[in-house]
């Protein structure tokens, strides 16, 4: 079913296609859209997706959980979904793309920008960790943290415990818990 808004858009597009086509260079026209079978607006970058990928990439009504195995095209779907959302007038500043590495986040944003719309460069793309750290910094008072808190790795935590034991003179005591045991005790007490 096509909503009234989409019908109005398609009607406008059919009536003004010649004008629109003349204002867009031939490369951009091929990259951004083309009309197929009279009524359907189809972005060319979506044509390479299989039906499941297409369904996921064109889902616009709320969040979507995608569970798929290795090599199934999850990254391609995410890139196409970002491009499709921006092409469907969702402001890039309201799109959040989370991944595990900064390199992957930047790569996906760059690929979406090249695939479709230059505005994709304004999508927020970052790692889960940096996003969560930003949220904690914004709302630090609600969780009892200082705004300038530092996140340390488990190795750095272990080294900090060793240093504290040494500085306080507990490092040479026989029955005093090891640094690893102290870390475990502190972790379980929170």
Coordinates of C-alpha atoms in Angstrom, one line a residue:
X1 CA 0.0 0.0 0.0
X2 CA 1.3 3.4 -0.9
X3 CA 0.5 6.3 1.5
X4 CA -1.1 9.5 0.3
X5 CA 2.1 11.3 0.8
X6 CA 4.0 8.9 -1.5
X7 CA 1.2 9.0 -4.1
X8 CA 1.4 12.7 -4.1
X9 CA 5.2 12.5 -4.4
X10 CA 5.0 10.0 -7.3
X11 CA 2.4 12.1 -9.1
X12 CA 4.6 15.2 -8.7
X13 CA 7.6 13.2 -9.9
X14 CA 5.8 11.9 -13.0
X15 CA 4.5 15.4 -13.9
X16 CA 7.9 17.0 -13.3
X17 CA 10.3 14.3 -14.3
X18 CA 11.6 16.1 -17.3
X19 CA 12.4 19.2 -15.3
X20 CA 14.0 17.2 -12.5
X21 CA 16.0 15.1 -15.0
X22 CA 17.4 18.3 -16.7
X23 CA 18.5 19.7 -13.3
X24 CA 20.4 16.5 -12.3
X25 CA 23.4 15.5 -14.3
X26 CA 23.2 12.1 -15.9
X27 CA 25.6 10.5 -13.4
X28 CA 23.6 11.8 -10.5
X29 CA 20.4 10.6 -12.0
X30 CA 21.8 7.1 -12.4
X31 CA 23.1 7.2 -8.8
X32 CA 20.1 8.6 -7.0
X33 CA 17.0 7.3 -8.6
X34 CA 15.1 6.0 -11.6
X35 CA 11.5 5.2 -12.3
X36 CA 10.6 1.5 -12.9
X37 CA 7.3 0.0 -14.0
X38 CA 5.6 3.4 -14.1
X39 CA 5.0 4.0 -10.4
X40 CA 7.8 2.7 -8.3
X41 CA 10.6 4.9 -7.1
X42 CA 13.7 2.8 -7.0
X43 CA 17.1 3.9 -5.8
X44 CA 19.7 2.1 -8.0
X45 CA 21.9 1.1 -5.1
X46 CA 19.1 -1.1 -3.8
X47 CA 18.9 -3.2 -6.9
X48 CA 22.0 -5.3 -5.9
X49 CA 20.3 -6.5 -2.7
X50 CA 18.5 -9.8 -2.3
X51 CA 14.9 -9.7 -1.1
X52 CA 15.8 -10.1 2.6
X53 CA 18.5 -7.4 2.4
X54 CA 16.1 -5.1 0.5
X55 CA 13.4 -5.5 3.2
X56 CA 15.9 -4.7 5.9
X57 CA 17.5 -1.7 4.1
X58 CA 14.2 -0.1 3.2
X59 CA 12.6 -0.5 6.7
X60 CA 11.9 3.0 7.9
X61 CA 9.3 2.5 10.7
X62 CA 11.4 2.3 13.9
X63 CA 14.3 0.2 14.9
X64 CA 15.1 -3.1 13.3
X65 CA 17.0 -6.1 14.6
X66 CA 19.0 -8.0 12.0
X67 CA 20.4 -11.4 13.0
X68 CA 22.6 -12.9 10.3
X69 CA 25.7 -15.0 9.9
X70 CA 29.1 -14.1 8.7
X71 CA 29.3 -13.1 5.0
X72 CA 25.6 -12.5 4.7
X73 CA 25.9 -8.8 3.8
X74 CA 25.0 -7.1 7.2
X75 CA 27.4 -4.3 6.5
X76 CA 26.0 -3.8 3.0
X77 CA 22.5 -3.7 4.4
X78 CA 23.5 -1.1 7.0
X79 CA 25.2 1.1 4.4
X80 CA 22.2 0.9 2.1
X81 CA 19.8 1.5 5.0
X82 CA 21.6 4.7 6.0
X83 CA 21.6 5.9 2.4
X84 CA 17.9 5.0 2.0
X85 CA 17.0 6.8 5.3
X86 CA 18.8 10.0 4.2
X87 CA 17.3 9.7 0.7
X88 CA 13.8 9.5 2.4
X89 CA 14.3 12.8 4.1
X90 CA 15.3 11.5 7.6
X91 CA 17.8 14.1 8.9
X92 CA 21.3 12.6 9.0
X93 CA 21.7 14.1 12.5
X94 CA 19.0 11.8 13.8
X95 CA 20.6 8.6 12.5
X96 CA 23.0 6.7 14.7
X97 CA 25.3 4.0 13.3
X98 CA 27.1 2.0 15.9
X99 CA 29.9 -0.6 15.2
X100 CA 32.9 -2.1 17.0
X101 CA 35.7 0.0 15.6
X102 CA 36.2 3.6 14.6
X103 CA 37.6 2.5 11.2
X104 CA 34.5 0.5 10.5
X105 CA 32.2 3.4 11.5
X106 CA 34.1 5.9 9.2
X107 CA 34.2 3.3 6.4
X108 CA 30.5 2.7 6.5
X109 CA 29.7 6.5 6.6
X110 CA 32.1 7.1 3.6
X111 CA 30.6 4.2 1.6
X112 CA 27.0 5.5 2.3
X113 CA 28.0 9.0 1.1
X114 CA 29.6 7.6 -2.1
X115 CA 26.7 5.3 -2.7
X116 CA 23.9 7.9 -2.5
X117 CA 23.7 11.2 -0.9
X118 CA 26.5 13.6 0.3
X119 CA 24.4 14.3 3.4
X120 CA 25.3 10.8 4.7
X121 CA 28.5 12.3 5.9
X122 CA 26.5 14.0 8.7
X123 CA 25.3 10.7 10.2
X124 CA 26.6 10.0 13.7
X125 CA 28.8 6.9 13.2
X126 CA 30.9 5.7 16.1
X127 CA 31.8 2.7 18.3
X128 CA 29.5 1.4 21.0
X129 CA 32.1 2.3 23.6
X130 CA 32.6 5.9 22.5
X131 CA 28.8 6.4 22.3
X132 CA 28.3 5.0 25.8
X133 CA 31.2 7.1 27.2
X134 CA 29.6 10.2 25.6
X135 CA 26.2 9.3 27.3
X136 CA 28.0 8.8 30.6
X137 CA 29.8 12.1 30.3
X138 CA 26.5 13.9 29.5
X139 CA 24.6 12.3 32.4
X140 CA 27.6 11.8 34.8
X141 CA 25.8 13.3 37.8
X142 CA 23.0 10.7 37.6
X143 CA 25.4 7.8 38.0
X144 CA 27.7 9.3 40.5
X145 CA 30.7 10.0 38.2
X146 CA 32.8 13.1 37.7
X147 CA 32.5 14.5 34.2
X148 CA 36.3 13.9 33.6
X149 CA 36.2 10.2 34.5
X150 CA 38.7 7.9 32.8
X151 CA 38.0 4.5 31.4
X152 CA 40.9 2.1 31.8
X153 CA 41.6 -1.3 30.4
X154 CA 41.8 -4.4 32.6
X155 CA 45.6 -4.5 32.2
X156 CA 45.8 -0.8 33.4
X157 CA 43.5 -1.7 36.3
X158 CA 45.8 -4.6 37.3
X159 CA 48.8 -2.3 37.1
X160 CA 47.0 0.3 39.3
X161 CA 46.3 -2.3 41.9
X162 CA 49.9 -3.5 41.9
X163 CA 51.1 0.1 42.3
X164 CA 48.7 0.8 45.2
X165 CA 49.8 -2.4 47.0
X166 CA 53.4 -1.5 46.5
X167 CA 53.0 2.2 47.6
X168 CA 51.0 1.2 50.7
X169 CA 53.5 -1.5 51.7
X170 CA 51.1 -4.4 51.2
X171 CA 53.0 -5.9 48.2
X172 CA 55.3 -8.0 50.5
X173 CA 52.7 -9.3 52.9
X174 CA 52.3 -13.1 52.5
X175 CA 48.5 -13.5 53.1
X176 CA 47.4 -10.3 51.4
X177 CA 45.1 -11.0 48.3
X178 CA 46.8 -10.7 44.9
X179 CA 46.0 -7.8 42.6
X180 CA 43.8 -10.0 40.5
X181 CA 41.8 -11.1 43.5
X182 CA 41.5 -7.5 44.6
X183 CA 40.1 -6.6 41.2
X184 CA 37.6 -9.4 41.4
X185 CA 36.5 -8.4 44.9
X186 CA 36.0 -4.7 43.8
X187 CA 34.2 -5.7 40.7
X188 CA 31.8 -8.0 42.6
X189 CA 31.1 -5.3 45.3
X190 CA 29.7 -2.8 42.8

